[in-house]
């Protein structure tokens, strides 16, 4: 019985730490483990017992945010004309990036190079499938590798998040800017860029 109680307490502590970390990092990407532990209502020893480093905690919170995002993106209608489907995907994706942009900055600063991109594997696979379909239907360029076009979307989205934090663009402008940029980037050479 005592072991079951300890396990339940540990699960509650982990959930509280992850919730507090998501809230703290969303307000301030540089939030310390002390701030997070205090917000979670646990001591630093308890926090470090579950997450031995700040990077491991940031990773766990980012994994959770990606899972939430995957649930949302899985509902986006990607059928029909590829450019219209891309615009819908950008709109939904941007809402998630915007919601988690401070957490994204925390992840990019705390995690090893490539980890943020690795965690985006499923969302990027969705973009890749859409680009491949658009290429097959003649709507998207075929002179550049699909992997490059996926990277362009990833980098433009994340660049927009940084520009908002720096005050260069507003959140409301980001999705239309991203859509215009990517539609231009994906249009076959010599073809007219759609409005």
PDB file of C-alpha atoms in Angstrom:
ATOM      1  CA  UNK A   1       0.000   0.000   0.000  1.00  0.00           C
ATOM      2  CA  UNK A   2       2.819   2.427   0.876  1.00  0.00           C
ATOM      3  CA  UNK A   3       4.488   1.773  -2.498  1.00  0.00           C
ATOM      4  CA  UNK A   4       1.217   2.484  -4.318  1.00  0.00           C
ATOM      5  CA  UNK A   5       0.809   5.740  -2.373  1.00  0.00           C
ATOM      6  CA  UNK A   6       4.401   6.752  -3.163  1.00  0.00           C
ATOM      7  CA  UNK A   7       3.837   5.993  -6.846  1.00  0.00           C
ATOM      8  CA  UNK A   8       0.626   8.032  -6.877  1.00  0.00           C
ATOM      9  CA  UNK A   9       2.417  10.916  -5.108  1.00  0.00           C
ATOM     10  CA  UNK A  10       5.246  10.728  -7.630  1.00  0.00           C
ATOM     11  CA  UNK A  11       2.787  10.818 -10.556  1.00  0.00           C
ATOM     12  CA  UNK A  12       1.007  13.840  -9.034  1.00  0.00           C
ATOM     13  CA  UNK A  13       4.351  15.591  -8.521  1.00  0.00           C
ATOM     14  CA  UNK A  14       5.438  14.900 -12.108  1.00  0.00           C
ATOM     15  CA  UNK A  15       2.116  16.205 -13.458  1.00  0.00           C
ATOM     16  CA  UNK A  16       2.365  19.321 -11.258  1.00  0.00           C
ATOM     17  CA  UNK A  17       5.970  19.947 -12.318  1.00  0.00           C
ATOM     18  CA  UNK A  18       5.149  19.576 -16.028  1.00  0.00           C
ATOM     19  CA  UNK A  19       2.129  21.870 -15.726  1.00  0.00           C
ATOM     20  CA  UNK A  20       4.112  24.478 -13.791  1.00  0.00           C
ATOM     21  CA  UNK A  21       7.050  24.226 -16.203  1.00  0.00           C
ATOM     22  CA  UNK A  22       4.766  24.749 -19.211  1.00  0.00           C
ATOM     23  CA  UNK A  23       3.201  27.808 -17.562  1.00  0.00           C
ATOM     24  CA  UNK A  24       6.501  29.292 -16.332  1.00  0.00           C
ATOM     25  CA  UNK A  25       8.386  28.691 -19.580  1.00  0.00           C
ATOM     26  CA  UNK A  26       5.478  30.087 -21.591  1.00  0.00           C
ATOM     27  CA  UNK A  27       5.789  33.333 -19.648  1.00  0.00           C
ATOM     28  CA  UNK A  28       9.588  33.355 -19.535  1.00  0.00           C
ATOM     29  CA  UNK A  29      11.734  30.956 -21.603  1.00  0.00           C
ATOM     30  CA  UNK A  30      14.568  31.488 -19.102  1.00  0.00           C
ATOM     31  CA  UNK A  31      12.479  30.471 -16.051  1.00  0.00           C
ATOM     32  CA  UNK A  32      14.651  28.708 -13.490  1.00  0.00           C
ATOM     33  CA  UNK A  33      14.045  25.316 -11.934  1.00  0.00           C
ATOM     34  CA  UNK A  34      13.567  27.086  -8.604  1.00  0.00           C
ATOM     35  CA  UNK A  35      10.689  29.144 -10.055  1.00  0.00           C
ATOM     36  CA  UNK A  36       9.181  26.032 -11.606  1.00  0.00           C
ATOM     37  CA  UNK A  37       9.476  23.997  -8.402  1.00  0.00           C
ATOM     38  CA  UNK A  38       7.833  26.808  -6.423  1.00  0.00           C
ATOM     39  CA  UNK A  39       4.991  27.093  -8.968  1.00  0.00           C
ATOM     40  CA  UNK A  40       4.520  23.307  -8.819  1.00  0.00           C
ATOM     41  CA  UNK A  41       4.382  23.338  -5.020  1.00  0.00           C
ATOM     42  CA  UNK A  42       7.365  21.002  -4.701  1.00  0.00           C
ATOM     43  CA  UNK A  43      10.933  21.402  -3.514  1.00  0.00           C
ATOM     44  CA  UNK A  44      13.906  21.531  -5.861  1.00  0.00           C
ATOM     45  CA  UNK A  45      15.038  18.123  -4.575  1.00  0.00           C
ATOM     46  CA  UNK A  46      11.700  16.635  -5.669  1.00  0.00           C
ATOM     47  CA  UNK A  47      11.928  18.342  -9.053  1.00  0.00           C
ATOM     48  CA  UNK A  48      15.487  17.099  -9.618  1.00  0.00           C
ATOM     49  CA  UNK A  49      14.435  13.635  -8.445  1.00  0.00           C
ATOM     50  CA  UNK A  50      12.139  13.430 -11.460  1.00  0.00           C
ATOM     51  CA  UNK A  51      14.054  15.657 -13.884  1.00  0.00           C
ATOM     52  CA  UNK A  52      17.806  15.585 -13.115  1.00  0.00           C
ATOM     53  CA  UNK A  53      18.506  18.659 -15.241  1.00  0.00           C
ATOM     54  CA  UNK A  54      16.668  21.705 -16.547  1.00  0.00           C
ATOM     55  CA  UNK A  55      17.241  20.408 -20.082  1.00  0.00           C
ATOM     56  CA  UNK A  56      15.467  17.134 -19.261  1.00  0.00           C
ATOM     57  CA  UNK A  57      12.533  19.074 -17.829  1.00  0.00           C
ATOM     58  CA  UNK A  58      12.344  21.372 -20.862  1.00  0.00           C
ATOM     59  CA  UNK A  59      12.520  18.308 -23.114  1.00  0.00           C
ATOM     60  CA  UNK A  60       9.625  16.627 -21.272  1.00  0.00           C
ATOM     61  CA  UNK A  61       7.483  19.761 -21.465  1.00  0.00           C
ATOM     62  CA  UNK A  62       8.273  20.201 -25.154  1.00  0.00           C
ATOM     63  CA  UNK A  63       7.420  16.545 -25.872  1.00  0.00           C
ATOM     64  CA  UNK A  64       4.061  17.150 -24.170  1.00  0.00           C
ATOM     65  CA  UNK A  65       3.449  20.312 -26.252  1.00  0.00           C
ATOM     66  CA  UNK A  66       4.269  18.445 -29.481  1.00  0.00           C
ATOM     67  CA  UNK A  67       1.786  15.709 -28.517  1.00  0.00           C
ATOM     68  CA  UNK A  68      -0.930  18.329 -27.976  1.00  0.00           C
ATOM     69  CA  UNK A  69      -0.035  19.849 -31.330  1.00  0.00           C
ATOM     70  CA  UNK A  70      -0.191  16.507 -33.112  1.00  0.00           C
ATOM     71  CA  UNK A  71      -3.709  15.979 -31.806  1.00  0.00           C
ATOM     72  CA  UNK A  72      -4.754  19.356 -33.234  1.00  0.00           C
ATOM     73  CA  UNK A  73      -2.938  18.988 -36.562  1.00  0.00           C
ATOM     74  CA  UNK A  74      -4.414  15.540 -37.059  1.00  0.00           C
ATOM     75  CA  UNK A  75      -7.818  17.252 -37.403  1.00  0.00           C
ATOM     76  CA  UNK A  76      -6.756  19.611 -40.222  1.00  0.00           C
ATOM     77  CA  UNK A  77      -8.387  18.838 -43.572  1.00  0.00           C
ATOM     78  CA  UNK A  78      -5.535  18.288 -46.008  1.00  0.00           C
ATOM     79  CA  UNK A  79      -7.709  17.103 -48.874  1.00  0.00           C
ATOM     80  CA  UNK A  80      -8.514  19.114 -51.975  1.00  0.00           C
ATOM     81  CA  UNK A  81      -6.314  21.623 -53.748  1.00  0.00           C
ATOM     82  CA  UNK A  82      -2.780  21.400 -52.256  1.00  0.00           C
ATOM     83  CA  UNK A  83      -2.243  25.168 -51.947  1.00  0.00           C
ATOM     84  CA  UNK A  84      -5.516  25.594 -50.035  1.00  0.00           C
ATOM     85  CA  UNK A  85      -4.618  22.597 -47.858  1.00  0.00           C
ATOM     86  CA  UNK A  86      -1.203  24.159 -47.198  1.00  0.00           C
ATOM     87  CA  UNK A  87      -2.855  27.426 -46.119  1.00  0.00           C
ATOM     88  CA  UNK A  88      -5.096  25.504 -43.669  1.00  0.00           C
ATOM     89  CA  UNK A  89      -2.116  23.588 -42.305  1.00  0.00           C
ATOM     90  CA  UNK A  90      -0.088  26.784 -41.899  1.00  0.00           C
ATOM     91  CA  UNK A  91      -2.957  28.475 -40.067  1.00  0.00           C
ATOM     92  CA  UNK A  92      -3.372  25.586 -37.600  1.00  0.00           C
ATOM     93  CA  UNK A  93       0.377  25.078 -37.238  1.00  0.00           C
ATOM     94  CA  UNK A  94       0.929  28.771 -36.602  1.00  0.00           C
ATOM     95  CA  UNK A  95      -1.720  28.821 -33.863  1.00  0.00           C
ATOM     96  CA  UNK A  96       0.270  26.084 -32.105  1.00  0.00           C
ATOM     97  CA  UNK A  97       3.646  27.751 -32.649  1.00  0.00           C
ATOM     98  CA  UNK A  98       2.166  31.011 -31.381  1.00  0.00           C
ATOM     99  CA  UNK A  99       0.707  29.302 -28.315  1.00  0.00           C
ATOM    100  CA  UNK A 100       3.997  27.577 -27.518  1.00  0.00           C
ATOM    101  CA  UNK A 101       6.475  30.128 -28.927  1.00  0.00           C
ATOM    102  CA  UNK A 102       8.165  30.959 -25.602  1.00  0.00           C
ATOM    103  CA  UNK A 103       8.422  27.238 -24.855  1.00  0.00           C
ATOM    104  CA  UNK A 104       9.954  26.761 -28.304  1.00  0.00           C
ATOM    105  CA  UNK A 105      12.594  29.393 -27.476  1.00  0.00           C
ATOM    106  CA  UNK A 106      13.302  27.628 -24.168  1.00  0.00           C
ATOM    107  CA  UNK A 107      13.683  24.318 -26.012  1.00  0.00           C
ATOM    108  CA  UNK A 108      15.985  25.785 -28.657  1.00  0.00           C
ATOM    109  CA  UNK A 109      18.188  27.261 -25.912  1.00  0.00           C
ATOM    110  CA  UNK A 110      18.194  24.278 -23.527  1.00  0.00           C
ATOM    111  CA  UNK A 111      18.235  21.230 -25.783  1.00  0.00           C
ATOM    112  CA  UNK A 112      21.082  19.797 -27.839  1.00  0.00           C
ATOM    113  CA  UNK A 113      21.272  20.824 -31.503  1.00  0.00           C
ATOM    114  CA  UNK A 114      18.829  18.842 -33.601  1.00  0.00           C
ATOM    115  CA  UNK A 115      16.574  17.773 -30.719  1.00  0.00           C
ATOM    116  CA  UNK A 116      13.834  20.331 -31.481  1.00  0.00           C
ATOM    117  CA  UNK A 117      13.842  19.213 -35.101  1.00  0.00           C
ATOM    118  CA  UNK A 118      13.799  15.543 -34.042  1.00  0.00           C
ATOM    119  CA  UNK A 119      10.726  16.179 -31.895  1.00  0.00           C
ATOM    120  CA  UNK A 120       9.016  17.739 -34.918  1.00  0.00           C
ATOM    121  CA  UNK A 121       9.344  14.498 -36.935  1.00  0.00           C
ATOM    122  CA  UNK A 122       5.599  13.745 -37.032  1.00  0.00           C
ATOM    123  CA  UNK A 123       4.446  17.284 -37.895  1.00  0.00           C
ATOM    124  CA  UNK A 124       7.168  17.478 -40.537  1.00  0.00           C
ATOM    125  CA  UNK A 125       6.088  14.136 -42.032  1.00  0.00           C
ATOM    126  CA  UNK A 126       2.580  15.604 -42.472  1.00  0.00           C
ATOM    127  CA  UNK A 127       4.046  18.596 -44.336  1.00  0.00           C
ATOM    128  CA  UNK A 128       6.187  16.262 -46.444  1.00  0.00           C
ATOM    129  CA  UNK A 129       3.146  14.216 -47.529  1.00  0.00           C
ATOM    130  CA  UNK A 130       1.279  17.374 -48.508  1.00  0.00           C
ATOM    131  CA  UNK A 131       4.249  18.728 -50.468  1.00  0.00           C
ATOM    132  CA  UNK A 132       4.668  15.405 -52.273  1.00  0.00           C
ATOM    133  CA  UNK A 133       0.998  15.470 -53.266  1.00  0.00           C
ATOM    134  CA  UNK A 134       1.300  19.095 -54.404  1.00  0.00           C
ATOM    135  CA  UNK A 135       4.350  18.194 -56.480  1.00  0.00           C
ATOM    136  CA  UNK A 136       2.541  15.249 -58.058  1.00  0.00           C
ATOM    137  CA  UNK A 137      -0.394  17.515 -58.968  1.00  0.00           C
ATOM    138  CA  UNK A 138       1.871  20.217 -60.424  1.00  0.00           C
ATOM    139  CA  UNK A 139       1.094  22.834 -57.751  1.00  0.00           C
ATOM    140  CA  UNK A 140       4.475  22.773 -55.970  1.00  0.00           C
ATOM    141  CA  UNK A 141       7.968  22.965 -57.412  1.00  0.00           C
ATOM    142  CA  UNK A 142       9.879  19.782 -58.195  1.00  0.00           C
ATOM    143  CA  UNK A 143      13.319  21.305 -58.821  1.00  0.00           C
ATOM    144  CA  UNK A 144      14.209  21.321 -55.108  1.00  0.00           C
ATOM    145  CA  UNK A 145      14.162  18.349 -52.713  1.00  0.00           C
ATOM    146  CA  UNK A 146      11.021  17.846 -50.637  1.00  0.00           C
ATOM    147  CA  UNK A 147      13.189  17.739 -47.509  1.00  0.00           C
ATOM    148  CA  UNK A 148      14.403  21.271 -48.320  1.00  0.00           C
ATOM    149  CA  UNK A 149      10.849  22.564 -48.774  1.00  0.00           C
ATOM    150  CA  UNK A 150       9.868  21.021 -45.429  1.00  0.00           C
ATOM    151  CA  UNK A 151      12.871  22.720 -43.802  1.00  0.00           C
ATOM    152  CA  UNK A 152      11.839  26.043 -45.305  1.00  0.00           C
ATOM    153  CA  UNK A 153       8.415  25.755 -43.641  1.00  0.00           C
ATOM    154  CA  UNK A 154       9.948  24.725 -40.308  1.00  0.00           C
ATOM    155  CA  UNK A 155      12.423  27.621 -40.360  1.00  0.00           C
ATOM    156  CA  UNK A 156       9.930  30.249 -41.514  1.00  0.00           C
ATOM    157  CA  UNK A 157       7.501  29.234 -38.731  1.00  0.00           C
ATOM    158  CA  UNK A 158      10.182  29.326 -36.066  1.00  0.00           C
ATOM    159  CA  UNK A 159      11.605  32.567 -37.450  1.00  0.00           C
ATOM    160  CA  UNK A 160       8.166  34.161 -37.138  1.00  0.00           C
ATOM    161  CA  UNK A 161       8.044  33.142 -33.464  1.00  0.00           C
ATOM    162  CA  UNK A 162      11.390  34.862 -32.891  1.00  0.00           C
ATOM    163  CA  UNK A 163      10.286  37.972 -34.779  1.00  0.00           C
ATOM    164  CA  UNK A 164       7.186  38.287 -32.594  1.00  0.00           C
ATOM    165  CA  UNK A 165       9.255  38.033 -29.418  1.00  0.00           C
ATOM    166  CA  UNK A 166      11.603  40.678 -30.852  1.00  0.00           C
ATOM    167  CA  UNK A 167       8.637  42.939 -31.674  1.00  0.00           C
ATOM    168  CA  UNK A 168       9.268  42.972 -35.438  1.00  0.00           C
ATOM    169  CA  UNK A 169       5.868  41.516 -36.402  1.00  0.00           C
ATOM    170  CA  UNK A 170       2.565  40.941 -34.640  1.00  0.00           C
ATOM    171  CA  UNK A 171       1.065  37.550 -33.949  1.00  0.00           C
ATOM    172  CA  UNK A 172      -1.940  38.429 -36.119  1.00  0.00           C
ATOM    173  CA  UNK A 173       0.319  39.128 -39.119  1.00  0.00           C
ATOM    174  CA  UNK A 174       2.384  35.947 -38.817  1.00  0.00           C
ATOM    175  CA  UNK A 175       0.078  33.358 -40.462  1.00  0.00           C
ATOM    176  CA  UNK A 176      -0.637  35.500 -43.564  1.00  0.00           C
ATOM    177  CA  UNK A 177       3.089  36.344 -43.884  1.00  0.00           C
ATOM    178  CA  UNK A 178       4.060  32.681 -43.508  1.00  0.00           C
ATOM    179  CA  UNK A 179       1.433  31.577 -46.034  1.00  0.00           C
ATOM    180  CA  UNK A 180       2.509  34.194 -48.602  1.00  0.00           C
ATOM    181  CA  UNK A 181       6.176  33.317 -48.117  1.00  0.00           C
ATOM    182  CA  UNK A 182       5.681  29.566 -48.438  1.00  0.00           C
ATOM    183  CA  UNK A 183       3.293  29.729 -51.374  1.00  0.00           C
ATOM    184  CA  UNK A 184       5.902  31.839 -53.198  1.00  0.00           C
ATOM    185  CA  UNK A 185       8.694  29.453 -52.180  1.00  0.00           C
ATOM    186  CA  UNK A 186       6.745  26.361 -53.249  1.00  0.00           C
ATOM    187  CA  UNK A 187       5.436  27.708 -56.594  1.00  0.00           C
ATOM    188  CA  UNK A 188       7.137  26.074 -59.603  1.00  0.00           C
ATOM    189  CA  UNK A 189       9.680  28.326 -61.354  1.00  0.00           C
ATOM    190  CA  UNK A 190       8.015  30.412 -64.061  1.00  0.00           C
ATOM    191  CA  UNK A 191       4.509  29.837 -62.673  1.00  0.00           C
ATOM    192  CA  UNK A 192       2.450  32.683 -61.280  1.00  0.00           C
ATOM    193  CA  UNK A 193       2.479  32.855 -57.466  1.00  0.00           C
ATOM    194  CA  UNK A 194      -1.118  32.475 -56.254  1.00  0.00           C
ATOM    195  CA  UNK A 195      -2.778  35.405 -54.484  1.00  0.00           C
TER     196      UNK A 195
END
